[in-house]
Each structure stands twice: as structure tokens, then as C-alpha cells.
mmCIF file of C-alpha atoms and ligand atoms in Angstrom:
data_model
loop_
_atom_site.group_PDB
_atom_site.id
_atom_site.type_symbol
_atom_site.label_atom_id
_atom_site.label_comp_id
_atom_site.label_asym_id
_atom_site.label_seq_id
_atom_site.Cartn_x
_atom_site.Cartn_y
_atom_site.Cartn_z
ATOM 1 C CA MET A 1139 98.057 96.383 122.852
ATOM 2 C CA LYS A 1140 96.917 93.849 119.898
ATOM 3 C CA ILE A 1141 95.141 94.982 117.250
ATOM 4 C CA LEU A 1142 94.338 92.552 115.375
ATOM 5 C CA ALA A 1143 94.092 95.325 111.336
ATOM 6 C CA VAL A 1144 92.708 94.744 108.504
ATOM 7 C CA GLU A 1145 93.171 95.550 105.043
ATOM 8 C CA SER A 1146 91.206 94.881 101.860
ATOM 9 C CA SER A 1147 91.280 98.225 99.719
ATOM 10 C CA CYS A 1148 92.085 97.017 96.075
ATOM 11 C CA ASP A 1149 93.585 94.114 95.042
ATOM 12 C CA GLU A 1150 95.362 92.650 98.489
ATOM 13 C CA THR A 1151 93.037 91.439 101.672
ATOM 14 C CA ALA A 1152 94.901 91.377 103.690
ATOM 15 C CA VAL A 1153 94.703 90.924 108.291
ATOM 16 C CA ALA A 1154 97.363 90.727 111.014
ATOM 17 C CA ILE A 1155 97.804 91.063 114.963
ATOM 18 C CA VAL A 1156 100.113 94.002 115.803
ATOM 19 C CA GLU A 1157 101.606 94.934 119.242
ATOM 20 C CA ASP A 1158 102.163 97.935 120.176
ATOM 21 C CA GLY A 1159 102.630 99.719 116.904
ATOM 22 C CA ARG A 1160 105.918 98.134 115.954
ATOM 23 C CA LYS A 1161 105.704 94.244 116.129
ATOM 24 C CA ILE A 1162 104.546 92.484 113.765
ATOM 25 C CA LEU A 1163 103.117 89.623 115.287
ATOM 26 C CA THR A 1164 101.864 87.809 111.745
ATOM 27 C CA ASP A 1165 101.217 89.372 108.511
ATOM 28 C CA CYS A 1166 98.509 87.115 106.612
ATOM 29 C CA ILE A 1167 97.254 88.077 102.338
ATOM 30 C CA ALA A 1168 95.812 87.088 100.202
ATOM 31 C CA SER A 1169 96.491 88.431 96.248
ATOM 32 C CA GLN A 1170 94.456 88.751 93.581
ATOM 33 C CA VAL A 1171 96.825 89.821 91.285
ATOM 34 C CA ASP A 1172 97.194 86.533 89.088
ATOM 35 C CA LEU A 1173 92.412 87.158 88.976
ATOM 36 C CA HIS A 1174 92.912 91.032 88.217
ATOM 37 C CA ARG A 1175 96.199 89.948 85.773
ATOM 38 C CA ILE A 1176 93.366 88.161 82.528
ATOM 39 C CA TYR A 1177 91.669 91.864 82.696
ATOM 40 C CA GLY A 1178 94.955 93.631 83.247
ATOM 41 C CA GLY A 1179 93.978 94.991 85.789
ATOM 42 C CA VAL A 1180 91.597 95.975 89.123
ATOM 43 C CA VAL A 1181 87.954 95.205 88.485
ATOM 44 C CA PRO A 1182 86.586 96.794 91.562
ATOM 45 C CA GLU A 1183 83.757 94.449 91.204
ATOM 46 C CA ILE A 1184 85.805 91.347 91.391
ATOM 47 C CA ALA A 1185 88.081 92.635 94.399
ATOM 48 C CA SER A 1186 84.751 92.379 96.892
ATOM 49 C CA ARG A 1187 84.123 90.060 96.283
ATOM 50 C CA MET A 1188 87.897 87.944 97.080
ATOM 51 C CA HIS A 1189 88.047 90.702 100.340
ATOM 52 C CA ILE A 1190 84.846 88.336 101.467
ATOM 53 C CA GLU A 1191 85.035 85.061 100.026
ATOM 54 C CA ALA A 1192 89.107 85.908 101.556
ATOM 55 C CA ILE A 1193 87.971 87.505 104.725
ATOM 56 C CA TYR A 1194 87.480 85.708 107.574
ATOM 57 C CA GLY A 1195 89.707 82.876 106.517
ATOM 58 C CA LEU A 1196 93.548 85.500 106.859
ATOM 59 C CA ALA A 1197 91.722 86.251 110.114
ATOM 60 C CA ASP A 1198 91.106 82.791 111.606
ATOM 61 C CA GLN A 1199 94.847 82.075 110.405
ATOM 62 C CA ALA A 1200 95.532 85.568 111.639
ATOM 63 C CA LEU A 1201 94.633 84.060 115.203
ATOM 64 C CA GLU A 1202 96.394 80.311 114.567
ATOM 65 C CA ARG A 1203 99.570 80.903 113.205
ATOM 66 C CA THR A 1204 100.518 83.087 116.738
ATOM 67 C CA GLY A 1205 98.359 81.059 118.799
ATOM 68 C CA LEU A 1206 96.247 83.775 120.203
ATOM 69 C CA THR A 1207 92.556 83.367 121.078
ATOM 70 C CA ARG A 1208 89.468 85.670 120.077
ATOM 71 C CA LYS A 1209 90.002 86.990 123.992
ATOM 72 C CA ASP A 1210 94.300 88.480 123.342
ATOM 73 C CA ILE A 1211 92.632 90.952 121.311
ATOM 74 C CA ASP A 1212 92.537 95.181 122.385
ATOM 75 C CA GLY A 1213 91.300 96.498 119.586
ATOM 76 C CA VAL A 1214 90.286 95.568 115.594
ATOM 77 C CA ALA A 1215 92.279 98.711 113.215
ATOM 78 C CA VAL A 1216 90.758 98.946 109.269
ATOM 79 C CA THR A 1217 91.789 100.673 106.048
ATOM 80 C CA TYR A 1218 88.533 102.759 106.085
ATOM 81 C CA ALA A 1219 89.626 104.904 102.902
ATOM 82 C CA PRO A 1220 90.821 105.434 99.948
ATOM 83 C CA GLY A 1221 90.199 102.776 97.827
ATOM 84 C CA LEU A 1222 88.289 101.059 96.375
ATOM 85 C CA ILE A 1223 84.864 101.849 97.809
ATOM 86 C CA GLY A 1224 82.669 98.366 97.668
ATOM 87 C CA ALA A 1225 86.816 97.092 97.719
ATOM 88 C CA VAL A 1226 87.114 99.248 101.559
ATOM 89 C CA LEU A 1227 82.728 98.058 102.773
ATOM 90 C CA VAL A 1228 84.627 94.644 102.578
ATOM 91 C CA GLY A 1229 87.497 95.476 105.731
ATOM 92 C CA VAL A 1230 85.064 98.179 107.271
ATOM 93 C CA ASN A 1231 81.977 95.874 107.641
ATOM 94 C CA PHE A 1232 83.853 93.174 108.745
ATOM 95 C CA ALA A 1233 85.899 94.963 111.349
ATOM 96 C CA LYS A 1234 82.951 96.438 112.349
ATOM 97 C CA ALA A 1235 81.533 92.870 113.860
ATOM 98 C CA ALA A 1236 85.107 91.559 114.792
ATOM 99 C CA ALA A 1237 85.103 94.388 117.048
ATOM 100 C CA LEU A 1238 81.306 94.969 118.119
ATOM 101 C CA ALA A 1239 81.652 90.591 118.407
ATOM 102 C CA LEU A 1240 84.523 90.520 120.678
ATOM 103 C CA ASP A 1241 84.136 94.186 122.068
ATOM 104 C CA LYS A 1242 86.784 96.137 121.656
ATOM 105 C CA PRO A 1243 87.897 99.729 120.102
ATOM 106 C CA LEU A 1244 87.095 99.947 116.370
ATOM 107 C CA ILE A 1245 90.469 102.047 115.258
ATOM 108 C CA PRO A 1246 89.978 103.997 111.225
ATOM 109 C CA VAL A 1247 93.462 104.568 109.713
ATOM 110 C CA HIS A 1248 94.071 105.908 106.916
ATOM 111 C CA HIS A 1249 95.610 103.641 104.347
ATOM 112 C CA ILE A 1250 98.259 106.092 103.320
ATOM 113 C CA ARG A 1251 99.144 107.602 107.166
ATOM 114 C CA GLY A 1252 99.707 103.654 107.304
ATOM 115 C CA HIS A 1253 102.004 103.180 104.425
ATOM 116 C CA ILE A 1254 104.027 105.142 106.490
ATOM 117 C CA ALA A 1255 103.560 103.881 109.219
ATOM 118 C CA ALA A 1256 105.759 100.881 107.712
ATOM 119 C CA ASN A 1257 109.094 102.494 108.525
ATOM 120 C CA TYR A 1258 107.759 102.460 112.359
ATOM 121 C CA LEU A 1259 107.914 98.372 112.489
ATOM 122 C CA ALA A 1260 111.047 97.822 109.389
ATOM 123 C CA TYR A 1261 112.497 100.856 112.246
ATOM 124 C CA PRO A 1262 111.288 100.647 115.650
ATOM 125 C CA GLN A 1263 113.885 103.626 116.376
ATOM 126 C CA LEU A 1264 111.685 105.697 114.002
ATOM 127 C CA GLU A 1265 110.101 108.249 115.743
ATOM 128 C CA PRO A 1266 108.307 111.209 114.235
ATOM 129 C CA PRO A 1267 108.913 114.040 113.411
ATOM 130 C CA PHE A 1268 110.522 112.655 109.888
ATOM 131 C CA LEU A 1269 109.809 113.692 106.011
ATOM 132 C CA CYS A 1270 107.815 111.019 103.610
ATOM 133 C CA LEU A 1271 108.083 110.638 100.428
ATOM 134 C CA VAL A 1272 104.116 108.853 99.346
ATOM 135 C CA VAL A 1273 104.475 106.688 95.872
ATOM 136 C CA SER A 1274 102.067 104.552 95.610
ATOM 137 C CA GLY A 1275 99.537 103.227 92.928
ATOM 138 C CA GLY A 1276 96.972 106.672 93.227
ATOM 139 C CA HIS A 1277 99.264 108.857 95.408
ATOM 140 C CA THR A 1278 103.214 110.606 95.240
ATOM 141 C CA MET A 1279 103.114 113.282 97.813
ATOM 142 C CA ILE A 1280 105.710 114.996 99.701
ATOM 143 C CA VAL A 1281 104.620 114.940 103.880
ATOM 144 C CA ASP A 1282 105.420 116.722 106.919
ATOM 145 C CA VAL A 1283 105.489 113.328 110.087
ATOM 146 C CA GLN A 1284 104.959 115.339 112.066
ATOM 147 C CA ASP A 1285 103.775 113.003 114.979
ATOM 148 C CA TYR A 1286 101.868 109.971 114.014
ATOM 149 C CA THR A 1287 99.594 111.458 113.585
ATOM 150 C CA LYS A 1288 99.511 115.056 112.510
ATOM 151 C CA MET A 1289 100.809 115.670 109.032
ATOM 152 C CA ALA A 1290 100.965 117.996 106.107
ATOM 153 C CA ILE A 1291 101.673 117.882 102.421
ATOM 154 C CA LEU A 1292 103.904 119.709 101.489
ATOM 155 C CA GLY A 1293 103.590 118.844 97.846
ATOM 156 C CA GLY A 1294 102.338 116.240 95.235
ATOM 157 C CA THR A 1295 101.587 115.192 91.766
ATOM 158 C CA LEU A 1296 98.824 117.365 90.235
ATOM 159 C CA ASP A 1297 97.755 115.050 87.463
ATOM 160 C CA ASP A 1298 99.052 111.484 87.723
ATOM 161 C CA ALA A 1299 100.348 108.764 90.801
ATOM 162 C CA ALA A 1300 103.755 107.680 90.178
ATOM 163 C CA GLY A 1301 102.731 104.219 90.058
ATOM 164 C CA GLU A 1302 99.414 104.806 87.359
ATOM 165 C CA CYS A 1303 102.642 106.095 85.906
ATOM 166 C CA PHE A 1304 104.409 102.902 85.904
ATOM 167 C CA ASP A 1305 101.376 100.599 84.950
ATOM 168 C CA LYS A 1306 100.866 102.228 82.029
ATOM 169 C CA VAL A 1307 104.090 102.170 80.654
ATOM 170 C CA ALA A 1308 104.101 98.757 81.903
ATOM 171 C CA ARG A 1309 101.015 97.433 79.885
ATOM 172 C CA VAL A 1310 101.361 99.318 77.045
ATOM 173 C CA LEU A 1311 105.126 97.402 77.080
ATOM 174 C CA GLY A 1312 102.701 94.976 77.247
ATOM 175 C CA MET A 1313 104.103 93.802 81.118
ATOM 176 C CA PRO A 1314 101.185 91.940 82.808
ATOM 177 C CA TYR A 1315 99.524 92.766 85.872
ATOM 178 C CA PRO A 1316 100.951 95.182 87.803
ATOM 179 C CA GLY A 1317 103.588 96.980 85.531
ATOM 180 C CA GLY A 1318 105.918 98.446 88.522
ATOM 181 C CA ALA A 1319 108.047 95.873 89.118
ATOM 182 C CA ALA A 1320 108.651 94.573 86.009
ATOM 183 C CA LEU A 1321 109.526 97.211 83.839
ATOM 184 C CA ASP A 1322 111.934 98.615 87.191
ATOM 185 C CA LYS A 1323 113.180 94.592 86.073
ATOM 186 C CA ALA A 1324 113.610 95.081 82.462
ATOM 187 C CA ALA A 1325 115.146 99.030 83.245
ATOM 188 C CA VAL A 1326 118.015 97.561 85.139
ATOM 189 C CA LEU A 1327 118.642 96.602 81.350
ATOM 190 C CA GLY A 1328 118.861 98.796 79.620
ATOM 191 C CA ASP A 1329 120.311 102.210 79.234
ATOM 192 C CA GLU A 1330 118.855 104.965 80.609
ATOM 193 C CA GLY A 1331 120.535 107.638 77.571
ATOM 194 C CA ARG A 1332 118.836 105.537 74.824
ATOM 195 C CA TYR A 1333 115.654 107.557 74.744
ATOM 196 C CA GLN A 1334 115.406 110.957 75.955
ATOM 197 C CA LEU A 1335 111.931 111.498 78.087
ATOM 198 C CA PRO A 1336 111.098 115.160 79.561
ATOM 199 C CA HIS A 1337 110.791 115.951 83.010
ATOM 200 C CA SER A 1338 108.837 117.755 85.503
ATOM 201 C CA LYS A 1339 110.076 121.034 85.773
ATOM 202 C CA PRO A 1340 109.205 122.519 88.589
ATOM 203 C CA GLY A 1341 106.626 124.209 89.526
ATOM 204 C CA SER A 1342 105.065 127.296 91.563
ATOM 205 C CA ASN A 1343 104.960 124.941 94.795
ATOM 206 C CA PRO A 1344 108.379 123.612 94.271
ATOM 207 C CA TYR A 1345 107.398 120.226 96.099
ATOM 208 C CA ASP A 1346 104.241 120.127 93.265
ATOM 209 C CA MET A 1347 105.277 117.613 89.550
ATOM 210 C CA SER A 1348 103.391 116.076 87.284
ATOM 211 C CA PHE A 1349 103.609 113.048 85.828
ATOM 212 C CA SER A 1350 101.568 113.638 82.603
ATOM 213 C CA GLY A 1351 103.339 114.966 80.593
ATOM 214 C CA LEU A 1352 106.216 112.208 81.183
ATOM 215 C CA LYS A 1353 103.725 109.905 80.902
ATOM 216 C CA THR A 1354 101.988 111.154 77.683
ATOM 217 C CA ALA A 1355 105.474 111.604 75.677
ATOM 218 C CA THR A 1356 106.376 107.271 76.762
ATOM 219 C CA LEU A 1357 103.179 106.163 75.278
ATOM 220 C CA ASN A 1358 103.221 108.723 71.932
ATOM 221 C CA LEU A 1359 107.397 106.795 71.538
ATOM 222 C CA ILE A 1360 106.164 103.328 71.653
ATOM 223 C CA HIS A 1361 103.313 103.848 69.682
ATOM 224 C CA HIS A 1362 105.203 105.527 67.193
ATOM 225 C CA ALA A 1363 107.496 102.523 67.290
ATOM 226 C CA GLN A 1364 104.961 101.021 66.782
ATOM 227 C CA GLN A 1365 102.883 102.203 63.132
ATOM 228 C CA VAL A 1366 106.372 103.302 61.325
ATOM 229 C CA GLY A 1367 107.818 99.699 62.695
ATOM 230 C CA GLU A 1368 110.787 100.033 64.766
ATOM 231 C CA ALA A 1369 112.088 98.335 66.870
ATOM 232 C CA LEU A 1370 112.180 99.180 70.283
ATOM 233 C CA ASP A 1371 114.780 98.586 73.052
ATOM 234 C CA VAL A 1372 112.531 98.015 75.126
ATOM 235 C CA ASN A 1373 115.269 97.186 78.596
ATOM 236 C CA SER A 1374 116.467 100.887 77.566
ATOM 237 C CA LEU A 1375 112.804 103.128 76.821
ATOM 238 C CA CYS A 1376 112.267 101.649 80.331
ATOM 239 C CA ALA A 1377 115.475 101.984 81.901
ATOM 240 C CA ALA A 1378 115.237 106.525 80.776
ATOM 241 C CA PHE A 1379 111.372 106.047 82.713
ATOM 242 C CA SER A 1380 112.110 105.148 85.731
ATOM 243 C CA ALA A 1381 115.597 107.916 85.203
ATOM 244 C CA ALA A 1382 112.711 110.516 84.050
ATOM 245 C CA VAL A 1383 110.460 109.186 87.410
ATOM 246 C CA SER A 1384 113.057 109.670 90.023
ATOM 247 C CA HIS A 1385 114.603 112.118 88.653
ATOM 248 C CA THR A 1386 111.198 114.555 89.428
ATOM 249 C CA LEU A 1387 110.673 112.905 92.743
ATOM 250 C CA VAL A 1388 114.524 112.835 93.711
ATOM 251 C CA PRO A 1389 115.304 116.669 93.697
ATOM 252 C CA ARG A 1390 112.453 117.673 95.665
ATOM 253 C CA VAL A 1391 112.352 115.447 98.531
ATOM 254 C CA ILE A 1392 115.944 116.909 98.956
ATOM 255 C CA GLN A 1393 115.469 120.343 98.564
ATOM 256 C CA ALA A 1394 111.919 119.398 100.789
ATOM 257 C CA LEU A 1395 114.430 117.868 102.856
ATOM 258 C CA LYS A 1396 116.936 120.925 102.798
ATOM 259 C CA GLU A 1397 114.394 123.613 103.666
ATOM 260 C CA THR A 1398 113.205 121.829 106.970
ATOM 261 C CA GLY A 1399 115.691 121.661 108.329
ATOM 262 C CA TYR A 1400 114.691 117.277 108.739
ATOM 263 C CA ARG A 1401 117.950 115.170 109.149
ATOM 264 C CA LYS A 1402 115.530 111.930 108.569
ATOM 265 C CA LEU A 1403 113.879 110.700 105.599
ATOM 266 C CA ALA A 1404 111.487 108.136 105.294
ATOM 267 C CA VAL A 1405 109.472 106.506 101.947
ATOM 268 C CA ALA A 1406 106.808 104.800 101.795
ATOM 269 C CA GLY A 1407 104.101 102.902 99.169
ATOM 270 C CA GLY A 1408 104.645 100.220 96.835
ATOM 271 C CA VAL A 1409 106.655 102.295 94.194
ATOM 272 C CA ALA A 1410 109.161 102.899 97.250
ATOM 273 C CA ALA A 1411 109.958 99.122 96.395
ATOM 274 C CA ASN A 1412 111.534 100.796 92.426
ATOM 275 C CA SER A 1413 114.946 100.055 92.849
ATOM 276 C CA ARG A 1414 116.083 103.256 90.416
ATOM 277 C CA ILE A 1415 114.176 105.338 93.228
ATOM 278 C CA ARG A 1416 115.976 103.603 96.014
ATOM 279 C CA ARG A 1417 119.683 104.163 94.906
ATOM 280 C CA ASP A 1418 119.383 107.452 93.954
ATOM 281 C CA LEU A 1419 117.648 108.581 97.406
ATOM 282 C CA GLN A 1420 120.617 106.494 99.452
ATOM 283 C CA THR A 1421 123.121 108.892 97.207
ATOM 284 C CA ALA A 1422 121.207 112.071 98.382
ATOM 285 C CA ALA A 1423 120.890 111.507 101.537
ATOM 286 C CA LYS A 1424 123.557 109.778 102.236
ATOM 287 C CA SER A 1425 125.308 113.310 100.329
ATOM 288 C CA LEU A 1426 122.835 114.908 102.217
ATOM 289 C CA GLY A 1427 123.431 113.557 105.371
ATOM 290 C CA ALA A 1428 119.868 112.735 106.179
ATOM 291 C CA GLU A 1429 118.745 109.495 107.955
ATOM 292 C CA LEU A 1430 117.255 107.364 105.194
ATOM 293 C CA TYR A 1431 114.586 104.816 106.349
ATOM 294 C CA MET A 1432 112.977 102.413 103.513
ATOM 295 C CA PRO A 1433 110.764 99.398 104.188
ATOM 296 C CA PRO A 1434 111.817 96.129 103.226
ATOM 297 C CA LEU A 1435 109.734 95.331 99.970
ATOM 298 C CA SER A 1436 107.395 92.964 101.158
ATOM 299 C CA LEU A 1437 106.029 96.246 103.383
ATOM 300 C CA CYS A 1438 106.245 99.001 100.764
ATOM 301 C CA GLY A 1439 103.199 97.070 98.975
ATOM 302 C CA ASP A 1440 99.427 96.604 101.134
ATOM 303 C CA ASN A 1441 99.954 95.569 103.728
ATOM 304 C CA ALA A 1442 97.612 94.459 107.307
ATOM 305 C CA ALA A 1443 100.687 95.304 109.720
ATOM 306 C CA MET A 1444 101.443 99.038 108.593
ATOM 307 C CA ILE A 1445 97.267 99.259 109.752
ATOM 308 C CA GLY A 1446 98.196 98.104 112.762
ATOM 309 C CA ALA A 1447 101.242 100.197 113.548
ATOM 310 C CA GLN A 1448 99.027 103.949 112.228
ATOM 311 C CA GLY A 1449 95.623 101.991 114.040
ATOM 312 C CA TYR A 1450 97.791 102.086 117.752
ATOM 313 C CA TYR A 1451 99.058 105.976 117.567
ATOM 314 C CA GLU A 1452 95.445 106.316 115.774
ATOM 315 C CA TYR A 1453 94.059 104.667 119.454
ATOM 316 C CA MET A 1454 96.223 106.325 120.989
ATOM 317 C CA ALA A 1455 95.309 109.831 119.825
ATOM 318 C CA GLY A 1456 92.456 108.900 120.612
ATOM 319 C CA HIS A 1457 90.901 108.477 117.151
ATOM 320 C CA VAL A 1458 88.277 105.790 117.723
ATOM 321 C CA ALA A 1459 85.358 105.123 116.141
ATOM 322 C CA ASP A 1460 81.335 103.897 116.778
ATOM 323 C CA MET A 1461 79.571 101.759 114.123
ATOM 324 C CA GLY A 1462 78.411 104.609 112.134
ATOM 325 C CA LEU A 1463 81.894 104.181 110.063
ATOM 326 C CA ASN A 1464 81.331 104.172 106.763
ATOM 327 C CA ALA A 1465 84.320 104.145 103.657
ATOM 328 C CA TYR A 1466 85.274 106.175 102.043
ATOM 329 C CA ALA A 1467 86.839 106.149 98.471
ATOM 330 C CA THR A 1468 88.337 109.402 98.760
ATOM 331 C CA LYS A 1469 89.805 111.057 102.110
ATOM 332 C CA THR A 1470 92.671 113.607 102.623
ATOM 333 C CA ILE A 1471 95.008 112.205 105.272
ATOM 334 C CA LEU A 1472 95.792 115.076 107.184
ATOM 335 C CA GLY A 1473 93.337 116.052 110.471
ATOM 336 C CA GLU A 1474 91.490 113.590 111.758
ATOM 337 C CA SER A 1475 91.658 110.386 111.616
ATOM 338 C CA LEU A 1476 87.127 110.406 110.878
HETATM 339 O O1 KG4 B 1533 100.865 100.854 97.435
HETATM 340 P P1 KG4 B 1533 100.341 100.961 96.559
HETATM 341 O O2 KG4 B 1533 101.113 98.847 97.202
HETATM 342 O O3 KG4 B 1533 98.893 100.071 96.811
HETATM 343 C C1 KG4 B 1533 98.668 101.241 96.373
HETATM 344 O O4 KG4 B 1533 97.957 101.637 97.323
HETATM 345 O O5 KG4 B 1533 97.961 102.132 95.377
HETATM 346 O O6 KG4 B 1533 100.919 100.960 95.218
HETATM 347 C C2 KG4 B 1533 100.984 100.098 93.854
HETATM 348 C C3 KG4 B 1533 101.627 99.992 92.946
HETATM 349 C C4 KG4 B 1533 100.970 99.342 91.641
HETATM 350 O O7 KG4 B 1533 101.520 100.824 91.144
HETATM 351 C C5 KG4 B 1533 102.556 98.999 91.409
HETATM 352 O O8 KG4 B 1533 102.691 98.621 89.724
HETATM 353 C C6 KG4 B 1533 103.706 99.920 92.151
HETATM 354 O O9 KG4 B 1533 103.371 100.088 93.367
HETATM 355 N N1 KG4 B 1533 104.395 99.179 92.140
HETATM 356 C C7 KG4 B 1533 106.037 99.634 91.130
HETATM 357 C C8 KG4 B 1533 106.828 98.729 92.057
HETATM 358 N N2 KG4 B 1533 106.423 97.672 92.493
HETATM 359 C C9 KG4 B 1533 105.421 97.881 92.878
HETATM 360 N N3 KG4 B 1533 106.452 100.650 90.963
HETATM 361 C C10 KG4 B 1533 107.688 100.835 90.009
HETATM 362 N N4 KG4 B 1533 108.987 99.770 90.734
HETATM 363 C C11 KG4 B 1533 108.234 98.692 91.503
HETATM 364 N N5 KG4 B 1533 109.450 97.879 91.726
HETATM 365 ZN ZN1 ZN B 1534 98.634 100.792 99.324
#
């Protein structure tokens, strides 16, 4: 089954064609990052307009690159939630029009379920059940992936997402948007022991976590240094910050692995590209004898191939939509896709 997949929930317009949920035939992306960088973050109205301008050309490009025709497409999958509402709407409206014109099923996909499904593209042998650490710009949670479309959230952030904190700290340090990757690069050159930052303490749910205290402490440290004219060792601060985020995430995931008895751990979302988190997960998984699935960096960030992968399994589970499909700014990953 060849699925034309569409992703437009934030600042990447993407169209892919994916076969049987596992094989990327093409993955076309038009990034708007350079434009939003001028403003230091995503400007929703600009994002929506740019999606409209890019999406039709990208769909044509996807067909051209694969040598397929419209008749070869068996279904249209689209991110329908969560995201910037105007941005998501562009993708949903395009997908509706495409499904109607092609007379093929319209398959709504939750963006975070898509991030998890990036693992199916990177590891064709991976099948649920497994545990997944989801760390994106807007979400941080530990997910029990019981089946392709059946999940439970074991715990997650009680306040900010890890990606939000990376971006905020990077921005205050003067790094260009989106700052997570730049902060990661700087951290590699630093000494993490040079600054002391707070780590999130366990609460009543051992899998829940908090990042706002770490974020505030880091910002206070930066502002204080600026106010008293003290030179900051930026690389070391980035290293201490990355270590603190990783120390918040990794032990909780490891505890969840132990308690669920799962031997398979996957990671998903843009922050899964972080070198410190990847390294700590590798060490921890090895000591437990668990298999670790980490998609390549190109599949950690937003892309449409992951939507095509999850779309296949949503379709197999009978989760299709009609022309009444709406876009949603927020939506849980649990339960039926709609
Ligand atoms: O999953 P994603 O592409 O978009 C959302 O669904 O939110 O995640 C984007 C987030 C941004 O916060 C970005 O700064 C962060 O992923 N990110 C990183 C790295 N690469 C991207 N954060 C830390 N280290 C990285 N190497
Ligand atoms: Zn995303």
C-alpha cells in the first residue's frame, strides 16, 4: 500500500510516499526555519502561509521523484493534531482535497504517534510492544506502545517539554532558532561539572518529571552573570544543562523498562537527536541488556515519512476519516486516532 503522507504541524512542510508503513519511497521537506529565525521562533501566521505556498509543489515533487502517478497512490495520511492550528489546517485541507480527487481513503495521524513510527522506518524488524521515550519540541513522555495504535502514557513532564527548555536556554544564550541543535554542539566542547544545575526530583508518579525549575535556574544563572558582568563559559553551561536534562529523562526511562519488563526501548522526536541523551541511553540500555532503537537524526525531527508509516497502521486498524475531518491544536495520543 502506497501512502501519500502530509505533515505541516509546525515549521516544516513535508510530503512523503511510504510503502506498507516501512519503506520510504520519497521524503520531501521544505523547511521554513531560515524565515522564522529572523523572529527568534515560529510565527504561526507566517508558517501557515508558507505551508500553502509549498505544499502543492512538494506533492508534485514526491510523485516526480518516485516516478509514480496519482493513480498509484492508495491512501492519503495527514497530521491532524497536535500543532499550530493554522499550520495543521493547511495540511488537513490539502489531504482532504487529495483524497477526494484520488478517491482514496483519508487517514488522520496524530503527530506524536508519527514520531514514534519513525522507528518502524529506521528498524524494519521492530514491532510493538515496546517502550518509547518521546522528546519533541512540545511533548516529553514515556509511552507504553502496546500495539501500533494502542498506547498508554506512563508519565511525562508536568510543565515544560524538554525541547522548549533547550530552545529557551539557547535563545537567551544568543543561539539561532531552533537552538536545541546549536546548544548540543556547544555542550560537546564544555565541562559539565563547572556549573551546578538542579535535577528534577521524583514525585508521586516515578515517571513524571519537571523541567521548569531547571529552565528557570539556568536562565537566572545567565541573567545574573550578565548583570554582574561575569564571563560565562557557554560551552560548559550547555554541557551542564544537557546533562541535567538527560539525568531527568534517562533514569525514569530505565526504571520504566525494569518495571514493565520490556526489553525494547525506542526514542522519538526532535530532542532524540541530542548527542548527550543518545549517549546516556546507549550506556543505560547496554547495562540492562535492552535493545535500543534510535532513528537517524533525519527521522527524529519533523518529516512526512513518519506520518506515512503510522498512517499505514492507522488504516489497518480501520482509522479513516471522512471529509468532516478537522484539525486540532491539542489532542491526546491515546485511544482511537479520531
Ligand atoms: O519533534 P520536533 O522536530 O518538533 C516537534 O514536534 O516539536 O522537535 C523540535 C525540537 C526543538 O525544540 C529543537 O530545538 C529540538 O527538537 N532539537 C534538539 C536537537 N535537535 C533538535 N534538542 C536538543 N538537542 C538536539 N541535538
Ligand atoms: Zn514533531
